[in-house]
Amino acid sequence: MKHRIVVLGAGYAGAYAAGTLARRLSPADVRITVVNAVPDFVQRLRLHEFAAGREIEAPQLADVFAGTAIRLRLGRVTTVDPERRVVAVTDADGTGELGYDTLVYALGSHGATHGVPGVTEHAFDVGSRPSALRLRERLSSLSERDEGGNVLVVGDGLTGIETATEIAESRPGLSVTLIARGELGAQLTAGARGHLRQACDRLGITVLEHAGVEAVETTRVRCADGTVLASDATVWTAGFAVSPLAAASGIEVTEDGRIVVDRTMRSVSHPDVYAAGDSAYTLGDNGRPLPMSCASAGYTGRQAVDTIVGCLTGREVATTKLDYVGNHISLGRRDGILQMVDDEGRAKSSYAGGRKAARIKAGIVWMSLWATRHPTFGLPRRKHRLTTTQRDLSLPTASPAA
């Protein structure tokens, strides 16, 4: 019986993990299945560009995994049963169960509403391609009007900054306001904050600092201080949240629903479950939790793969560096900020800004896509066999693959 590895999610972490496992483990011993809700790879790093009107690539996962022996199962994961070692997958034909011996949970994250009334009903976001498409269509309709329109971007994190600047640059006929809960760019050095403010001024973005949003309505936003702002499109970028699926399954999670893992990305409650990307709660080498980011997806995905390969083949488990070195912020297509951080997560004194920083960010995004499209590039061609114990593994309590 082949050892069944099921990877939930084909984002940056999941696609990398699946492809690398397929390259390093012998298909004679393992069967790898990837479950994903959509047939293409979503460049989440560029969804704000897509929403603003730019075209971005969406490679088909069938092409990404071609020649790797990976099975692609299109459908939405509805439940995980770690005791029986099965997941339920719903697609157009109904719901079926998929059994596993090793599970890689990489379902990512989505926009967090923080319980603010009206966000779900009236706000747009750039957390998924369908929602970014809705915003794109709305911005296009506003741009066609003689009077333009007011766009409010709520949230001053990296996503909010990139979204506001991208829209302002791509849609100059619209009035863009960026609402910050605290000081804009508080995580940056003074010089980088100055550069950010200059970019907002250049692009005509109005910045409202120390403003909390109390409710989102159809054509306006109400702030905690009583201020009411007219809005033709409210874009919500105030943080991220994960699916409640892991918490509902009985896997140990944090208060916000992320799977608690050890240094090897193994669940502390269920050793045959690994988590990677935004779904995982893990401490970096500096002792601080890794943030939800593409960089963290790479680190955690690589560590999960190294652990699985080591455990299944009897080899020593390699330790992947878990660092968060800095923030790369695009400010439209021709400007950006590169802000490095120290071991304590604090901004270092120097930063890079302007076209150089924009080119670096563009290069990072390009490499992320290239690496996803070539998940096995540069890896040893010799595929490892599983140990006798793992190769003979038989789990009668687990349901067969659907």
Short mmCIF file of C-alpha atoms in Angstrom, two decimals:
data_model
loop_
_atom_site.label_atom_id
_atom_site.label_comp_id
_atom_site.label_asym_id
_atom_site.label_seq_id
_atom_site.Cartn_x
_atom_site.Cartn_y
_atom_site.Cartn_z
CA MET A 1 0.00 0.00 0.00
CA LYS A 2 1.39 3.39 -0.98
CA HIS A 3 1.81 6.06 1.64
CA ARG A 4 -0.87 8.65 0.95
CA ILE A 5 0.13 12.31 1.22
CA VAL A 6 -2.71 14.80 0.88
CA VAL A 7 -1.95 18.52 0.51
CA LEU A 8 -4.82 20.89 1.24
CA GLY A 9 -4.43 24.12 -0.73
CA ALA A 10 -2.31 25.03 -3.73
CA GLY A 11 -1.20 28.52 -2.83
CA TYR A 12 2.43 29.51 -2.38
CA ALA A 13 3.00 27.03 0.47
CA GLY A 14 0.89 24.13 -0.76
CA ALA A 15 2.01 24.15 -4.39
CA TYR A 16 5.65 24.27 -3.35
CA ALA A 17 5.27 21.50 -0.79
CA ALA A 18 3.43 19.17 -3.17
CA GLY A 19 5.85 19.65 -6.05
CA THR A 20 8.93 19.23 -3.90
CA LEU A 21 7.60 16.10 -2.21
CA ALA A 22 6.85 14.62 -5.63
CA ARG A 23 10.42 15.26 -6.75
CA ARG A 24 12.09 13.88 -3.63
CA LEU A 25 9.98 10.80 -2.89
CA SER A 26 9.62 7.73 -5.09
CA PRO A 27 6.22 7.35 -6.77
CA ALA A 28 6.57 3.63 -6.16
CA ASP A 29 6.06 4.31 -2.46
CA VAL A 30 3.90 7.44 -2.22
CA ARG A 31 0.76 8.84 -3.76
CA ILE A 32 0.44 12.62 -3.54
CA THR A 33 -2.92 14.37 -3.96
CA VAL A 34 -3.47 18.13 -3.93
CA VAL A 35 -6.92 19.44 -3.10
CA ASN A 36 -7.74 22.96 -4.27
CA ALA A 37 -10.99 24.84 -4.73
CA VAL A 38 -10.03 26.42 -8.07
CA PRO A 39 -8.13 25.04 -11.09
CA ASP A 40 -5.53 27.81 -11.30
CA PHE A 41 -2.73 29.20 -9.16
CA VAL A 42 -3.70 32.55 -7.64
CA GLN A 43 -0.94 35.15 -7.38
CA ARG A 44 -2.20 36.62 -4.16
CA LEU A 45 0.78 38.97 -4.02
CA ARG A 46 -0.60 40.70 -7.11
CA LEU A 47 -4.34 40.69 -6.54
CA HIS A 48 -4.31 44.41 -5.71
CA GLU A 49 -2.81 44.98 -9.17
CA PHE A 50 -5.51 42.82 -10.74
CA ALA A 51 -8.21 44.77 -8.89
CA ALA A 52 -6.74 48.06 -10.12
CA GLY A 53 -6.97 46.91 -13.75
CA ARG A 54 -3.75 45.08 -14.59
CA GLU A 55 -3.69 41.60 -16.08
CA ILE A 56 -1.84 38.95 -14.07
CA GLU A 57 -1.03 35.37 -14.89
CA ALA A 58 -3.06 32.52 -13.43
CA PRO A 59 -1.25 29.28 -14.38
CA GLN A 60 -3.36 26.15 -14.52
CA LEU A 61 -2.46 23.79 -11.68
CA ALA A 62 -2.73 20.85 -14.06
CA ASP A 63 0.14 22.40 -16.00
CA VAL A 64 2.09 23.26 -12.86
CA PHE A 65 1.98 19.64 -11.69
CA ALA A 66 2.38 18.05 -15.13
CA GLY A 67 5.00 15.30 -15.08
CA THR A 68 5.17 15.15 -11.29
CA ALA A 69 2.67 12.27 -10.78
CA ILE A 70 0.67 14.53 -8.47
CA ARG A 71 -3.07 13.99 -8.50
CA LEU A 72 -5.12 17.18 -8.54
CA ARG A 73 -8.53 17.07 -6.88
CA LEU A 74 -10.63 20.17 -7.52
CA GLY A 75 -13.09 20.82 -4.73
CA ARG A 76 -13.60 22.57 -1.43
CA VAL A 77 -12.47 20.94 1.80
CA THR A 78 -15.46 20.88 4.14
CA THR A 79 -14.22 18.80 7.08
CA VAL A 80 -11.02 17.25 8.40
CA ASP A 81 -11.24 14.15 10.61
CA PRO A 82 -7.75 13.60 12.06
CA GLU A 83 -8.87 10.59 14.11
CA ARG A 84 -10.02 8.65 11.04
CA ARG A 85 -7.43 10.39 8.86
CA VAL A 86 -9.84 11.52 6.19
CA VAL A 87 -10.90 14.83 4.68
CA ALA A 88 -14.27 15.54 3.09
CA VAL A 89 -14.14 17.28 -0.29
CA THR A 90 -17.16 18.83 -1.99
CA ASP A 91 -17.28 19.46 -5.73
CA ALA A 92 -19.92 19.71 -8.45
CA ASP A 93 -20.66 15.99 -8.09
CA GLY A 94 -21.21 16.08 -4.33
CA THR A 95 -19.07 15.25 -1.31
CA GLY A 96 -16.57 12.41 -1.00
CA GLU A 97 -13.89 11.37 1.46
CA LEU A 98 -10.17 11.32 0.81
CA GLY A 99 -7.98 9.22 3.09
CA TYR A 100 -4.45 10.18 4.06
CA ASP A 101 -1.46 8.92 6.01
CA THR A 102 0.26 12.33 6.02
CA LEU A 103 -1.67 15.58 5.74
CA VAL A 104 -0.19 18.95 4.76
CA TYR A 105 -2.63 21.69 5.76
CA ALA A 106 -1.95 24.82 3.67
CA LEU A 107 -5.35 26.44 3.17
CA GLY A 108 -4.04 29.98 3.65
CA SER A 109 -6.07 32.91 4.91
CA HIS A 110 -8.73 35.42 3.94
CA GLY A 111 -9.66 38.96 4.92
CA ALA A 112 -10.62 39.49 8.56
CA THR A 113 -13.75 41.56 9.23
CA HIS A 114 -13.03 41.92 12.98
CA GLY A 115 -16.79 41.88 13.51
CA VAL A 116 -17.29 45.35 12.02
CA PRO A 117 -20.90 45.66 10.82
CA GLY A 118 -21.40 45.90 7.08
CA VAL A 119 -17.98 44.69 5.97
CA THR A 120 -19.24 41.39 4.58
CA GLU A 121 -22.23 42.96 2.86
CA HIS A 122 -20.80 46.21 1.51
CA ALA A 123 -16.98 46.15 1.37
CA PHE A 124 -14.63 44.84 -1.30
CA ASP A 125 -11.34 43.06 -0.66
CA VAL A 126 -8.32 41.66 -2.49
CA GLY A 127 -8.03 38.40 -0.56
CA SER A 128 -9.14 36.17 -3.46
CA ARG A 129 -9.41 36.43 -7.22
CA PRO A 130 -13.26 36.53 -7.28
CA SER A 131 -13.37 39.34 -4.72
CA ALA A 132 -10.60 41.23 -6.52
CA LEU A 133 -12.58 40.84 -9.76
CA ARG A 134 -15.66 42.36 -8.09
CA LEU A 135 -13.57 45.35 -7.05
CA ARG A 136 -12.03 45.63 -10.51
CA GLU A 137 -15.47 45.78 -12.10
CA ARG A 138 -16.64 48.38 -9.60
CA LEU A 139 -13.59 50.58 -10.17
CA SER A 140 -14.05 50.32 -13.93
CA SER A 141 -17.65 51.46 -13.66
CA LEU A 142 -16.63 54.41 -11.47
CA SER A 143 -13.86 55.41 -13.88
CA GLU A 144 -16.39 55.59 -16.69
CA ARG A 145 -18.50 58.15 -14.85
CA ASP A 146 -17.92 61.83 -15.51
CA GLU A 147 -17.82 62.61 -11.80
CA GLY A 148 -15.46 59.72 -10.95
CA GLY A 149 -15.91 58.37 -7.45
CA ASN A 150 -14.61 58.07 -3.91
CA VAL A 151 -12.61 54.97 -2.98
CA LEU A 152 -11.90 54.31 0.69
CA VAL A 153 -9.16 51.82 1.58
CA VAL A 154 -9.46 50.73 5.20
CA GLY A 155 -6.26 49.36 6.73
CA ASP A 156 -2.73 50.71 6.79
CA GLY A 157 -0.85 47.42 6.68
CA LEU A 158 1.19 46.44 3.65
CA THR A 159 -1.88 45.27 1.72
CA GLY A 160 -3.73 48.52 2.36
CA ILE A 161 -0.77 50.67 1.33
CA GLU A 162 -0.16 48.70 -1.84
CA THR A 163 -3.86 48.65 -2.75
CA ALA A 164 -4.36 52.39 -2.23
CA THR A 165 -1.27 53.39 -4.22
CA GLU A 166 -2.01 50.92 -7.03
CA ILE A 167 -5.58 52.18 -7.45
CA ALA A 168 -4.52 55.83 -7.29
CA GLU A 169 -1.87 55.31 -9.96
CA SER A 170 -3.99 53.12 -12.25
CA ARG A 171 -7.24 55.08 -11.84
CA PRO A 172 -6.20 58.76 -11.60
CA GLY A 173 -9.79 59.92 -12.08
CA LEU A 174 -10.84 58.43 -8.75
CA SER A 175 -10.41 60.01 -5.34
CA VAL A 176 -8.58 57.60 -3.02
CA THR A 177 -8.52 57.84 0.78
CA LEU A 178 -6.41 55.58 2.98
CA ILE A 179 -7.75 55.13 6.51
CA ALA A 180 -5.08 54.22 9.09
CA ARG A 181 -5.90 53.08 12.60
CA GLY A 182 -2.61 54.55 13.86
CA GLU A 183 0.26 56.45 12.29
CA LEU A 184 0.75 55.64 8.61
CA GLY A 185 3.82 53.46 8.18
CA ALA A 186 4.40 53.12 11.91
CA GLN A 187 6.41 49.93 11.31
CA LEU A 188 8.88 51.82 9.10
CA THR A 189 11.82 54.09 9.89
CA ALA A 190 11.31 57.85 9.82
CA GLY A 191 12.92 58.09 6.40
CA ALA A 192 10.74 55.36 4.93
CA ARG A 193 7.63 56.95 6.46
CA GLY A 194 8.57 60.21 4.80
CA HIS A 195 9.00 58.45 1.47
CA LEU A 196 5.57 56.82 1.89
CA ARG A 197 3.91 60.16 2.63
CA GLN A 198 5.55 61.72 -0.41
CA ALA A 199 4.24 58.87 -2.56
CA CYS A 200 0.72 59.39 -1.22
CA ASP A 201 0.96 63.13 -1.91
CA ARG A 202 2.27 62.50 -5.42
CA LEU A 203 -0.59 60.12 -6.17
CA GLY A 204 -3.22 62.39 -4.62
CA ILE A 205 -4.12 59.99 -1.82
CA THR A 206 -5.81 61.47 1.23
CA VAL A 207 -4.53 59.86 4.44
CA LEU A 208 -6.66 59.75 7.59
CA GLU A 209 -4.63 58.64 10.60
CA HIS A 210 -5.80 57.44 14.03
CA ALA A 211 -9.22 56.66 12.59
CA GLY A 212 -11.16 53.57 13.57
CA VAL A 213 -14.01 52.36 11.36
CA GLU A 214 -17.18 51.52 13.25
CA ALA A 215 -19.42 50.42 10.35
CA VAL A 216 -19.45 50.08 6.57
CA GLU A 217 -22.62 51.03 4.73
CA THR A 218 -23.60 50.99 1.06
CA THR A 219 -22.39 54.49 0.22
CA ARG A 220 -20.49 55.57 3.31
CA VAL A 221 -18.25 54.61 6.20
CA ARG A 222 -18.87 55.62 9.80
CA CYS A 223 -15.80 56.21 11.98
CA ALA A 224 -15.56 55.76 15.72
CA ASP A 225 -15.27 59.52 16.31
CA GLY A 226 -18.57 60.13 14.53
CA THR A 227 -17.07 61.16 11.20
CA VAL A 228 -19.03 59.95 8.16
CA LEU A 229 -17.16 59.49 4.88
CA ALA A 230 -18.86 59.13 1.52
CA SER A 231 -17.73 56.08 -0.38
CA ASP A 232 -18.49 54.63 -3.80
CA ALA A 233 -16.22 51.65 -3.11
CA THR A 234 -14.89 50.63 0.31
CA VAL A 235 -11.90 48.30 0.19
CA TRP A 236 -11.32 46.36 3.41
CA THR A 237 -7.67 45.44 4.03
CA ALA A 238 -7.61 45.37 7.84
CA GLY A 239 -5.81 42.09 8.42
CA PHE A 240 -6.28 38.39 7.72
CA ALA A 241 -8.00 35.40 9.29
CA VAL A 242 -7.91 31.65 8.70
CA SER A 243 -10.66 29.13 8.11
CA PRO A 244 -12.31 27.62 11.22
CA LEU A 245 -11.86 24.18 9.64
CA ALA A 246 -8.79 23.18 11.69
CA ALA A 247 -10.34 24.31 14.96
CA ALA A 248 -13.52 22.37 14.20
CA SER A 249 -11.50 19.23 13.51
CA GLY A 250 -10.04 19.05 17.01
CA ILE A 251 -6.49 19.87 15.92
CA GLU A 252 -4.82 22.16 18.45
CA VAL A 253 -5.01 25.75 17.24
CA THR A 254 -4.35 29.24 18.53
CA GLU A 255 -7.11 31.61 19.53
CA ASP A 256 -7.26 32.90 15.95
CA GLY A 257 -7.51 29.38 14.48
CA ARG A 258 -3.98 28.74 13.23
CA ILE A 259 -2.55 25.25 13.74
CA VAL A 260 0.03 25.08 16.51
CA VAL A 261 3.14 23.32 15.18
CA ASP A 262 6.58 22.50 16.53
CA ARG A 263 9.85 23.60 14.94
CA THR A 264 9.41 20.97 12.20
CA MET A 265 5.88 22.19 11.19
CA ARG A 266 4.30 19.14 12.77
CA SER A 267 1.03 19.58 14.63
CA VAL A 268 1.61 19.36 18.38
CA SER A 269 -1.63 17.42 18.79
CA HIS A 270 -1.65 15.21 15.67
CA PRO A 271 1.82 14.12 14.47
CA ASP A 272 0.59 13.01 11.02
CA VAL A 273 -0.64 16.57 10.29
CA TYR A 274 1.72 19.30 9.11
CA ALA A 275 0.82 22.95 8.57
CA ALA A 276 2.47 25.53 6.33
CA GLY A 277 1.87 29.11 5.24
CA ASP A 278 -0.73 31.34 6.87
CA SER A 279 -2.46 28.31 8.42
CA ALA A 280 0.53 27.57 10.68
CA TYR A 281 1.43 29.22 13.96
CA THR A 282 5.16 28.88 14.46
CA LEU A 283 7.95 30.82 16.07
CA GLY A 284 10.76 32.15 13.91
CA ASP A 285 14.41 31.86 14.81
CA ASN A 286 14.09 35.13 16.72
CA GLY A 287 11.45 33.65 19.02
CA ARG A 288 8.64 35.72 17.52
CA PRO A 289 5.67 34.31 15.58
CA LEU A 290 6.22 34.34 11.84
CA PRO A 291 3.80 36.79 10.19
CA MET A 292 1.30 35.76 7.54
CA SER A 293 3.27 36.37 4.35
CA CYS A 294 4.59 34.83 1.16
CA ALA A 295 8.06 34.64 2.72
CA SER A 296 6.71 32.68 5.67
CA ALA A 297 4.93 30.34 3.25
CA GLY A 298 8.27 29.53 1.66
CA TYR A 299 10.06 28.87 4.94
CA THR A 300 7.31 26.80 6.52
CA GLY A 301 6.60 24.85 3.34
CA ARG A 302 10.27 23.95 2.97
CA GLN A 303 10.54 22.86 6.59
CA ALA A 304 7.40 20.72 6.32
CA VAL A 305 8.82 18.99 3.25
CA ASP A 306 12.20 18.37 4.89
CA THR A 307 10.49 16.88 7.94
CA ILE A 308 8.19 14.61 5.95
CA VAL A 309 11.01 13.37 3.74
CA GLY A 310 13.26 12.77 6.71
CA CYS A 311 10.61 10.90 8.70
CA LEU A 312 9.45 8.72 5.82
CA THR A 313 12.92 7.79 4.53
CA GLY A 314 14.76 7.40 7.82
CA ARG A 315 17.02 10.37 7.16
CA GLU A 316 17.96 13.16 9.50
CA VAL A 317 15.43 15.97 9.38
CA ALA A 318 17.01 19.10 7.93
CA THR A 319 16.40 22.40 9.71
CA THR A 320 15.24 25.28 7.55
CA LYS A 321 16.02 28.84 8.60
CA LEU A 322 12.88 30.60 9.82
CA ASP A 323 13.67 34.27 9.30
CA TYR A 324 11.65 37.36 8.54
CA VAL A 325 14.13 39.83 7.14
CA GLY A 326 12.05 42.75 5.94
CA ASN A 327 9.10 44.33 4.16
CA HIS A 328 8.96 44.93 0.43
CA ILE A 329 6.23 47.43 -0.40
CA SER A 330 5.15 48.46 -3.88
CA LEU A 331 3.82 52.00 -4.30
CA GLY A 332 2.37 51.64 -7.76
CA ARG A 333 4.48 50.35 -10.61
CA ARG A 334 7.42 52.77 -10.44
CA ASP A 335 7.98 53.30 -6.73
CA GLY A 336 8.46 51.19 -3.64
CA ILE A 337 10.06 50.77 -0.24
CA LEU A 338 12.46 48.06 0.91
CA GLN A 339 12.62 48.09 4.72
CA MET A 340 14.80 45.51 6.44
CA VAL A 341 14.17 44.50 10.06
CA ASP A 342 16.43 43.25 12.85
CA ASP A 343 16.16 40.09 14.96
CA GLU A 344 13.58 41.78 17.17
CA GLY A 345 11.37 42.62 14.21
CA ARG A 346 12.19 46.34 14.42
CA ALA A 347 12.93 48.39 11.33
CA LYS A 348 16.62 48.92 10.67
CA SER A 349 17.82 52.50 10.30
CA SER A 350 18.34 52.41 6.55
CA TYR A 351 15.88 51.68 3.76
CA ALA A 352 15.73 51.68 -0.04
CA GLY A 353 13.06 53.61 -1.88
CA GLY A 354 12.04 54.58 -5.40
CA ARG A 355 12.47 52.65 -8.64
CA LYS A 356 15.19 50.39 -7.24
CA ALA A 357 12.88 49.17 -4.49
CA ALA A 358 10.06 48.75 -7.02
CA ARG A 359 12.29 46.60 -9.23
CA ILE A 360 13.33 44.47 -6.26
CA LYS A 361 9.69 43.89 -5.29
CA ALA A 362 8.79 43.07 -8.90
CA GLY A 363 11.67 40.59 -8.98
CA ILE A 364 10.49 38.90 -5.79
CA VAL A 365 6.97 38.56 -7.19
CA TRP A 366 8.31 37.18 -10.48
CA MET A 367 10.50 34.64 -8.70
CA SER A 368 7.58 33.53 -6.53
CA LEU A 369 5.54 32.77 -9.64
CA TRP A 370 8.47 31.12 -11.43
CA ALA A 371 9.23 28.89 -8.44
CA THR A 372 5.58 27.83 -8.24
CA ARG A 373 5.46 27.01 -11.94
CA HIS A 374 8.68 24.96 -11.61
CA PRO A 375 8.26 23.26 -8.22
CA THR A 376 10.91 20.61 -8.84
CA PHE A 377 13.61 22.77 -10.44
CA GLY A 378 17.10 22.38 -8.98
CA LEU A 379 16.25 19.44 -6.74
CA PRO A 380 18.14 16.13 -6.86
CA ARG A 381 16.76 13.80 -9.50
CA ARG A 382 17.24 10.78 -7.28
CA LYS A 383 13.94 9.97 -5.62
CA HIS A 384 14.18 8.57 -2.10
CA ARG A 385 12.50 5.31 -1.21
CA LEU A 386 10.52 5.01 1.98
CA THR A 387 11.80 2.88 4.85
CA THR A 388 10.42 -0.65 5.08
CA THR A 389 8.16 0.32 7.96
CA GLN A 390 6.63 3.24 6.08
CA ARG A 391 6.43 1.33 2.80
CA ASP A 392 4.44 -1.46 4.43
CA LEU A 393 2.19 0.95 6.31
CA SER A 394 -1.45 -0.11 6.27
CA LEU A 395 -4.17 1.92 7.94
CA PRO A 396 -7.49 0.05 7.83
CA THR A 397 -9.26 2.80 9.78
CA ALA A 398 -8.65 5.36 7.05
CA SER A 399 -11.08 5.62 4.13
CA PRO A 400 -9.71 4.88 0.66
CA ALA A 401 -8.94 7.75 -1.65
CA ALA A 402 -12.06 9.21 -3.21
#
